[in-house]
Coordinates of C-alpha atoms and ligand atoms in Angstrom, one line a residue:
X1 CA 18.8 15.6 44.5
X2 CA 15.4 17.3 45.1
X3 CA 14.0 16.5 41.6
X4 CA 15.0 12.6 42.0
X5 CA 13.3 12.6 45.3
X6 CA 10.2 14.0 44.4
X7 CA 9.8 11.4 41.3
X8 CA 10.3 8.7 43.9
X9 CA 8.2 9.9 46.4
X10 CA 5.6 9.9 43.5
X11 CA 6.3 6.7 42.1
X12 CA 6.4 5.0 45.9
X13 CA 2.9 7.1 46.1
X14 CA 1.3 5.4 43.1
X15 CA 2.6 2.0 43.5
X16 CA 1.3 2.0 47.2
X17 CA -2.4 3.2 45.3
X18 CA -2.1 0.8 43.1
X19 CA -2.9 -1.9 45.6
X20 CA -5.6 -0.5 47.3
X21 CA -7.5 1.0 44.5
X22 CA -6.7 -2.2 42.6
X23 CA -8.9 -4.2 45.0
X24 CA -11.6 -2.1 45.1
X25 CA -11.5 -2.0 41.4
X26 CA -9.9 1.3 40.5
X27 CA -6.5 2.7 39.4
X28 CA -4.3 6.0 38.4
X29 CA -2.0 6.6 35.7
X30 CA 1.7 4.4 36.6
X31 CA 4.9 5.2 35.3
X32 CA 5.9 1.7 34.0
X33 CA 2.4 1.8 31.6
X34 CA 2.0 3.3 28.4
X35 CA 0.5 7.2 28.2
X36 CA -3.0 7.3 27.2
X37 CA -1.7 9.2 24.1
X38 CA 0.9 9.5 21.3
X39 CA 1.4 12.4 18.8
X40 CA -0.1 10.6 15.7
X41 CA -0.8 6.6 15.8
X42 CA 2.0 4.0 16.3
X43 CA -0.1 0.5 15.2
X44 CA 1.9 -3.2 16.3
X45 CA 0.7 -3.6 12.2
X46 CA 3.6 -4.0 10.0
X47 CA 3.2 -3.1 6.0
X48 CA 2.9 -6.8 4.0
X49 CA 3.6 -7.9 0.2
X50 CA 2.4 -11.1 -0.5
X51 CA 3.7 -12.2 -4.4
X52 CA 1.1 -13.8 -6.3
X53 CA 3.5 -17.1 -7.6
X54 CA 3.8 -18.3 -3.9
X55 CA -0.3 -16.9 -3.3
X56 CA -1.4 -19.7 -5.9
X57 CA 0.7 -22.0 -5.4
X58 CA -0.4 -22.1 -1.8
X59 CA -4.1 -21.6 -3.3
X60 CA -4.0 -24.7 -5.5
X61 CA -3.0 -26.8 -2.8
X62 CA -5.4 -26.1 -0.5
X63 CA -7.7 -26.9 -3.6
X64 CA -6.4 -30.4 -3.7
X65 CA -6.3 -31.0 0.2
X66 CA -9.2 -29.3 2.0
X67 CA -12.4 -30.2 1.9
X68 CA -15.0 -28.0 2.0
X69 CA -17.0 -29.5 5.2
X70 CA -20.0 -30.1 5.4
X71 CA -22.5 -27.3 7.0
X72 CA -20.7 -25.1 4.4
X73 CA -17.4 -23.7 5.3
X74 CA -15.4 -21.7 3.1
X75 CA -11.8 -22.7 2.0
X76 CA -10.2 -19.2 2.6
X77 CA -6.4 -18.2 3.0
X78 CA -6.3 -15.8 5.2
X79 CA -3.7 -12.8 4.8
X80 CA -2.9 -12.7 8.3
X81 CA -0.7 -9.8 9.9
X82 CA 2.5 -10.7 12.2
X83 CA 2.1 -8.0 14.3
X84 CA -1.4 -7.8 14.7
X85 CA -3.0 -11.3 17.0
X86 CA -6.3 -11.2 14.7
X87 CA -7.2 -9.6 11.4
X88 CA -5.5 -8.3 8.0
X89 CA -5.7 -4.5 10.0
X90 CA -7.3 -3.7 13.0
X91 CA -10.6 -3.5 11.0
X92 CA -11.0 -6.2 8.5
X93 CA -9.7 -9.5 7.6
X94 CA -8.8 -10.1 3.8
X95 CA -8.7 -13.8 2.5
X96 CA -8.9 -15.1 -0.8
X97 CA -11.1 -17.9 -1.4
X98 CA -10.8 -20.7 -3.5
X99 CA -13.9 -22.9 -5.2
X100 CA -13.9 -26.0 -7.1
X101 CA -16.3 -26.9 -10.1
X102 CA -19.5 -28.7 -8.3
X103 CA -18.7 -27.4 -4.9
X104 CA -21.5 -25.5 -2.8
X105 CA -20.5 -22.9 0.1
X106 CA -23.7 -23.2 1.9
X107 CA -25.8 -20.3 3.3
X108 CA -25.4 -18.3 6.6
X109 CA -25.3 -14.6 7.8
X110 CA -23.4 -12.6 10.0
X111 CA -23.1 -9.0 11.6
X112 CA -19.8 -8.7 10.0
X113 CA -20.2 -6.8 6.4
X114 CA -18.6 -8.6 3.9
X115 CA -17.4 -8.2 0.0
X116 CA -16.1 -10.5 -2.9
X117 CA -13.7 -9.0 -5.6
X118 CA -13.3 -11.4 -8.1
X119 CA -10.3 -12.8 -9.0
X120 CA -9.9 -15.4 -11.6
X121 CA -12.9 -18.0 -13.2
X122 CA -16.0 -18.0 -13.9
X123 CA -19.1 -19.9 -13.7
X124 CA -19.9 -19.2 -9.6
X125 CA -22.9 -17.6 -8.6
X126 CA -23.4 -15.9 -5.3
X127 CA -26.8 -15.6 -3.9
X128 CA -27.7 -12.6 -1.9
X129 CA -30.8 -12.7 0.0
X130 CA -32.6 -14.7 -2.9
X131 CA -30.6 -12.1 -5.6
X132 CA -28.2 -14.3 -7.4
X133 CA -25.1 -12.5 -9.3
X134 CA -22.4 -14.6 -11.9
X135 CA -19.3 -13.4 -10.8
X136 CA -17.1 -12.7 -13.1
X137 CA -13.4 -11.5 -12.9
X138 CA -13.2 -7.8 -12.1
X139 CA -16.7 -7.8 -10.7
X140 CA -17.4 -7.0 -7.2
X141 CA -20.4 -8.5 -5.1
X142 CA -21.8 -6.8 -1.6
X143 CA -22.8 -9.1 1.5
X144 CA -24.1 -6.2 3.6
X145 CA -24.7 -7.3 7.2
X146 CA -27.4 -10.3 8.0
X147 CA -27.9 -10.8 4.4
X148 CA -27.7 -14.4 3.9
X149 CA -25.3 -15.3 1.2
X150 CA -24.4 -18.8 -0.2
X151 CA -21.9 -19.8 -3.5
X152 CA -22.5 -22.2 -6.2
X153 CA -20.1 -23.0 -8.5
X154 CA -21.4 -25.0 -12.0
X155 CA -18.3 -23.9 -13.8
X156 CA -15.7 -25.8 -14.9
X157 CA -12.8 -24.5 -13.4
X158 CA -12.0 -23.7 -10.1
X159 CA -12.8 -19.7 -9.4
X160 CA -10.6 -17.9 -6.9
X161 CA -12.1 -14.4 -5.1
X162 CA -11.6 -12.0 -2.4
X163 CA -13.0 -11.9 0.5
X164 CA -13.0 -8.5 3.0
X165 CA -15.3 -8.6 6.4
X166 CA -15.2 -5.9 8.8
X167 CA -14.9 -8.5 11.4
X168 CA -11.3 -7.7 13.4
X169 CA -13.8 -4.5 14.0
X170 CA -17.0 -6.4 15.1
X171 CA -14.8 -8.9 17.2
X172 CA -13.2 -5.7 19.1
X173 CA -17.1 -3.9 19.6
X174 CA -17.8 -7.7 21.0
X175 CA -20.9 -7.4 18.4
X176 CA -20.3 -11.1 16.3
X177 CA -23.8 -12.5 15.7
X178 CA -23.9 -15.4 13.2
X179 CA -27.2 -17.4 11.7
X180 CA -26.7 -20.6 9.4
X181 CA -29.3 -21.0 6.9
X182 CA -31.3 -24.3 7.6
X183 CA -31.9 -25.2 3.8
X184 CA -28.2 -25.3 2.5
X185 CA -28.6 -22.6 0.1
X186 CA -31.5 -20.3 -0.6
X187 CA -34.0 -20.1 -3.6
X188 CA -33.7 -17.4 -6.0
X189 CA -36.0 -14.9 -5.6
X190 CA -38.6 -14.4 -8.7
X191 CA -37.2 -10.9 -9.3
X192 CA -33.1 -12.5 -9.7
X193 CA -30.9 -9.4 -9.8
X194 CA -33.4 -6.8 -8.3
X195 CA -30.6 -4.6 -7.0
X196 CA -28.6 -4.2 -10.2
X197 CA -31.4 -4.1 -12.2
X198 CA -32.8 -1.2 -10.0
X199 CA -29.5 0.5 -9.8
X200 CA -27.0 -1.0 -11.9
X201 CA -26.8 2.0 -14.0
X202 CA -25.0 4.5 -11.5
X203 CA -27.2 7.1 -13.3
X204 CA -30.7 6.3 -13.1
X205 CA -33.0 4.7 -10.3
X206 CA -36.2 4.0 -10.1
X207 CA -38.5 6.6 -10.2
X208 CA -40.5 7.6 -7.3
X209 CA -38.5 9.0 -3.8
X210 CA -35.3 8.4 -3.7
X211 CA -33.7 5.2 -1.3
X212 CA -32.9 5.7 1.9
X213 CA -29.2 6.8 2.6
X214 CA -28.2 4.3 5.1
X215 CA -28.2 1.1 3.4
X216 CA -26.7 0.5 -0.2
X217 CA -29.8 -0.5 -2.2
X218 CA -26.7 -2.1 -5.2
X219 CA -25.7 -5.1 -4.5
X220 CA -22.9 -5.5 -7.4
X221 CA -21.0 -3.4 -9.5
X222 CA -19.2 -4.6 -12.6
X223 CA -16.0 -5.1 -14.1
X224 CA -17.5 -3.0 -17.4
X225 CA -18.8 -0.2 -15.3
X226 CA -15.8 0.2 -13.1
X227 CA -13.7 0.0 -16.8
X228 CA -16.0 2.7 -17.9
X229 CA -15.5 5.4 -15.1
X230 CA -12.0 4.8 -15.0
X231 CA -11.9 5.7 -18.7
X232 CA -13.9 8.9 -17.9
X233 CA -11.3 9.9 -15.1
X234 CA -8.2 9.2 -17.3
X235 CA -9.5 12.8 -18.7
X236 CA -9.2 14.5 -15.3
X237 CA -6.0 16.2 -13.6
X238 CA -4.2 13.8 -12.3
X239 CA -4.8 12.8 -8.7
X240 CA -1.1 14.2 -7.0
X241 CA -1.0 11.1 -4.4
X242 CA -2.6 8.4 -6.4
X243 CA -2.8 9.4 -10.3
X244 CA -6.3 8.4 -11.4
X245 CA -8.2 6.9 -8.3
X246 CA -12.7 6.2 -8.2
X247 CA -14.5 4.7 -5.7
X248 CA -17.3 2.5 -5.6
X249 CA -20.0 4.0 -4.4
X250 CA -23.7 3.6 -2.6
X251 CA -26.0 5.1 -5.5
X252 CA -27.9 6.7 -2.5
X253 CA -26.2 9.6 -1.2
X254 CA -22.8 9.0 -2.8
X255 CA -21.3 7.5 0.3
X256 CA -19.1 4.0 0.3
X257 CA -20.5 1.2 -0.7
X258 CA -20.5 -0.9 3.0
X259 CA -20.8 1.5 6.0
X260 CA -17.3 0.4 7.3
X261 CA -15.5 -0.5 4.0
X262 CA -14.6 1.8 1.0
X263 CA -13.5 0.2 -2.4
X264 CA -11.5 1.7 -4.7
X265 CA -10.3 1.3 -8.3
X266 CA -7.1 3.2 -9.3
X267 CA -4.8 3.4 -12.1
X268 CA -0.8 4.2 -12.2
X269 CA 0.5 5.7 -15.6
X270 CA 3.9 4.7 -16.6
X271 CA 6.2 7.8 -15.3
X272 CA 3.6 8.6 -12.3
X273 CA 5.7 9.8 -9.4
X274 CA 3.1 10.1 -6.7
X275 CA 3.3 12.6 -3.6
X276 CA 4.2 10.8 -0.5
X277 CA 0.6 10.3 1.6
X278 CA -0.5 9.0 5.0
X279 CA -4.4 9.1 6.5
X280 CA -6.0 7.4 9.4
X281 CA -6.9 3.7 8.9
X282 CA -5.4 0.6 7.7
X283 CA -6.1 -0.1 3.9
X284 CA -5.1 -3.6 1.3
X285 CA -4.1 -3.3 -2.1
X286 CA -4.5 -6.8 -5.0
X287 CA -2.9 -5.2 -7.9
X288 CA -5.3 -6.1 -11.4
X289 CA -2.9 -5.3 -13.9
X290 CA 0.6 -4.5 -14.4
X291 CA 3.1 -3.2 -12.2
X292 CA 4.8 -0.6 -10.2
X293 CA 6.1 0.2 -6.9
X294 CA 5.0 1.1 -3.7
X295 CA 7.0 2.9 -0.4
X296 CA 5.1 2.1 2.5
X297 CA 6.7 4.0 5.5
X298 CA 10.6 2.5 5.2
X299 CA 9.8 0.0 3.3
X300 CA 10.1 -0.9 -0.4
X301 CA 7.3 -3.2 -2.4
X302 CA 7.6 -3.5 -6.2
X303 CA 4.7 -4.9 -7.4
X304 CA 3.3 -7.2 -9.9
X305 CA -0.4 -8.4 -10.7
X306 CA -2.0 -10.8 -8.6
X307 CA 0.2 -9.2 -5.3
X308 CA -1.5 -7.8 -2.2
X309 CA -0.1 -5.4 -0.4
X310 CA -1.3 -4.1 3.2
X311 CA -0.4 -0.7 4.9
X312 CA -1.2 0.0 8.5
X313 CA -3.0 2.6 9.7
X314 CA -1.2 6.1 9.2
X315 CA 1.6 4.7 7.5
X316 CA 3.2 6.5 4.9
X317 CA 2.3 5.5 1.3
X318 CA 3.9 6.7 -1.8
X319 CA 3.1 5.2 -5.9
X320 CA 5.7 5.5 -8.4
X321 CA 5.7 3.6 -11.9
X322 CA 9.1 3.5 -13.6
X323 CA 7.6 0.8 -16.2
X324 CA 6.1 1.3 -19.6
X325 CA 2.4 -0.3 -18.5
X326 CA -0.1 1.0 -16.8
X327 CA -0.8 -0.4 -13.6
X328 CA -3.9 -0.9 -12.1
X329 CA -5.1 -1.7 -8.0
X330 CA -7.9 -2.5 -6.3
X331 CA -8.0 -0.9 -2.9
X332 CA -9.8 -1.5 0.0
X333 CA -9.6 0.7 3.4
X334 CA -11.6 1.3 6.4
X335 CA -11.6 4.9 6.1
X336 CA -15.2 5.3 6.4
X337 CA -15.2 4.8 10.2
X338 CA -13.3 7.7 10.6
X339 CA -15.0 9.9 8.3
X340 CA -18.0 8.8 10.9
X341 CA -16.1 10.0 13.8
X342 CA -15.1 13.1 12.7
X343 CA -11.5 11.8 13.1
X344 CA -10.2 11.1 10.0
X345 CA -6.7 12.6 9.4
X346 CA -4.5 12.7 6.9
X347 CA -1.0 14.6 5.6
X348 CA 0.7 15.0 2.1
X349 CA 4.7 15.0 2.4
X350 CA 5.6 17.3 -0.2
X351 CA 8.2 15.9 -2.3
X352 CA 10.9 17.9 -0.8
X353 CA 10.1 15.7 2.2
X354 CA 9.2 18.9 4.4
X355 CA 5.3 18.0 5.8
X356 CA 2.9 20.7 4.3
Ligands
LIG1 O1 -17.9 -16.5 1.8 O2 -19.4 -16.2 3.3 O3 -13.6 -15.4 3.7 O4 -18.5 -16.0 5.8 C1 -15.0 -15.5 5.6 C2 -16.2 -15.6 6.1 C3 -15.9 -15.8 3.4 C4 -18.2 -16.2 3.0 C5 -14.8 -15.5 4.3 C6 -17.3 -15.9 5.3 C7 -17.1 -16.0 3.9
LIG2 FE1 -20.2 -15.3 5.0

């Protein structure tokens, strides 16, 4: 009839376009391609739960069989997403890398920002453009971008970390730069932890006017610190979506702590039953302590410590914690980015499932 008609006329009209604009470099909207829109994001990544028992297990393997080469590779195992071709998320991979006693992960830099999270050991030190920091389990060490950065670990058991770069993001703005460092690894600077030492306290700084907003001056933040504010917080309402929740943040200006990546601390109180959440960007979770259970869109993850869990961007988070222990997580999300484009979104389901 006349409708049908008209839609062929107009799809024989565009496919006859597509040819000759195609040649010349050019095209029009086709009916067999996706729209240049949806109502709210639909992202190929699908929500992950990787269980720490098969994590280590593969972890102290790769300690026995790979070497770390020479030039100064890292041994990392990369949490790698099935339905994404590259990355954790569309912003950042997560590994978790894995350092025996004696071994030296030699210097470089790169465009990509980077962060360790300490996971278990002690013993490594990381070196930071001449800063060097012990890393010790709860701590977390910044590689902003170009900083060289080199590990060296004198301890005497292997030490086990995560690593976050914003580099699924870099590869996609086609902006990877990367520099080794001729020397192997760098000398220590006379002034060793300048950064903390300026700005470790969170509350004071040097005097004089204050650092510039853009670039974190802090280069580490420790497990004690972190253990501090969250104690501080436990005295606050509780957060409706995520019970008690802090993030790390640049002393300057309050922002996150890398440009691209915001870390987070959070703790689940036994009997929590969180409100149903979802916000623009992709995000990783390694749970510290504990457990508890987490609904990611359709999908069920109960958790345990040492597990990560992954959520894509937009989806659909909710924190419950039937147990009797606190649990506690380590977040990481790319959330930043968005607050920069003025495009950051978000919805709370109310828990009678109707969206607010
Ligand atoms: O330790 O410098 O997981 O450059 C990936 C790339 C760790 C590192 C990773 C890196 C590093
Ligand atoms: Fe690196």
């Amino acid at each position: 009839m006349t409708v049908t008609r008209v839609l062929d006329d107009d799809a024989q009209i565009r496919a006859e376009l597509r040819e000759r604009l195609g040649s010349d470099g050019l095209k029009i909207a086709q009916p067999d391609e996706p729209p240049l829109f949806t109502r709210t994001p639909e992202s190929p990544m699908q929500p992950m739960h990787w269980k720490w028992a098969d994590l280590h297990a593969y972890l102290e393997e790769l300690g026995r069989v790979l070497d770390l080469k020479a030039g100064g590779d890292r041994r990392t195992l990369r949490l790698a997403n099935p339905g994404l071709e590259y990355g954790t998320t569309p912003t950042f991979w997560a590994s978790i890398q894995y350092i025996n006693p004696g071994e030296v992960a030699t210097a470089h830099r790169h465009s990509p920002d980077a962060f360790r999270f300490v996971m278990h050991g002690n013993g490594c030190s990381t070196t930071v453009e001449g800063e060097q920091y012990e890393m010790n389990e709860g701590d977390l060490v910044l590689t902003p971008n170009w900083m060289f950065h080199d590990h060296v670990h004198n301890g005497d058991e292997p030490m086990i970390w995560l690593d976050v770069l914003n580099i699924s993001l870099s590869r996609k703005l086609e902006n990877i730069f990367f520099d080794p460092y001729e020397a192997g690894v760098q000398p220590v600077s006379n002034q060793p932890q300048k950064s903390w030492r300026e700005f470790g306290s969170g509350l004071m700084r040097p005097a004089g006017p204050a650092p510039k907003l853009e670039r974190n001056p802090l280069l580490v933040y420790t497990k004690a610190q972190a253990d501090a504010a969250l104690t501080l917080a436990r005295g606050l309402e509780p957060d409706p979506v995520d019970d008690v929740i802090l993030e790390y943040q640049n002393p300057a200006g309050g922002g996150p702590a890398l440009p691209s990546l915001s870390m987070k601390s959070q703790i689940i109180r036994p009997g929590f039953h969180g409100l149903m959440h979802r916000h623009s960007g992709s995000k990783a979770y390694y749970a510290l302590k504990g457990s508890g259970t987490m609904l990611v869109n359709d999908q069920r993850f109960d958790w345990g410590k040492g597990d990560f869990i992954t959520v894509p961007p937009y989806a659909k988070v909710q924190h419950i914690n039937n147990g009797t222990e606190e649990g506690g997580l380590f977040r990481v999300d790319d959330t930043p980015i968005f607050r920069y484009l003025n495009a950051y979104f978000e919805e709370t389901i109310p828990a009678d499932g109707q969206t607010a």
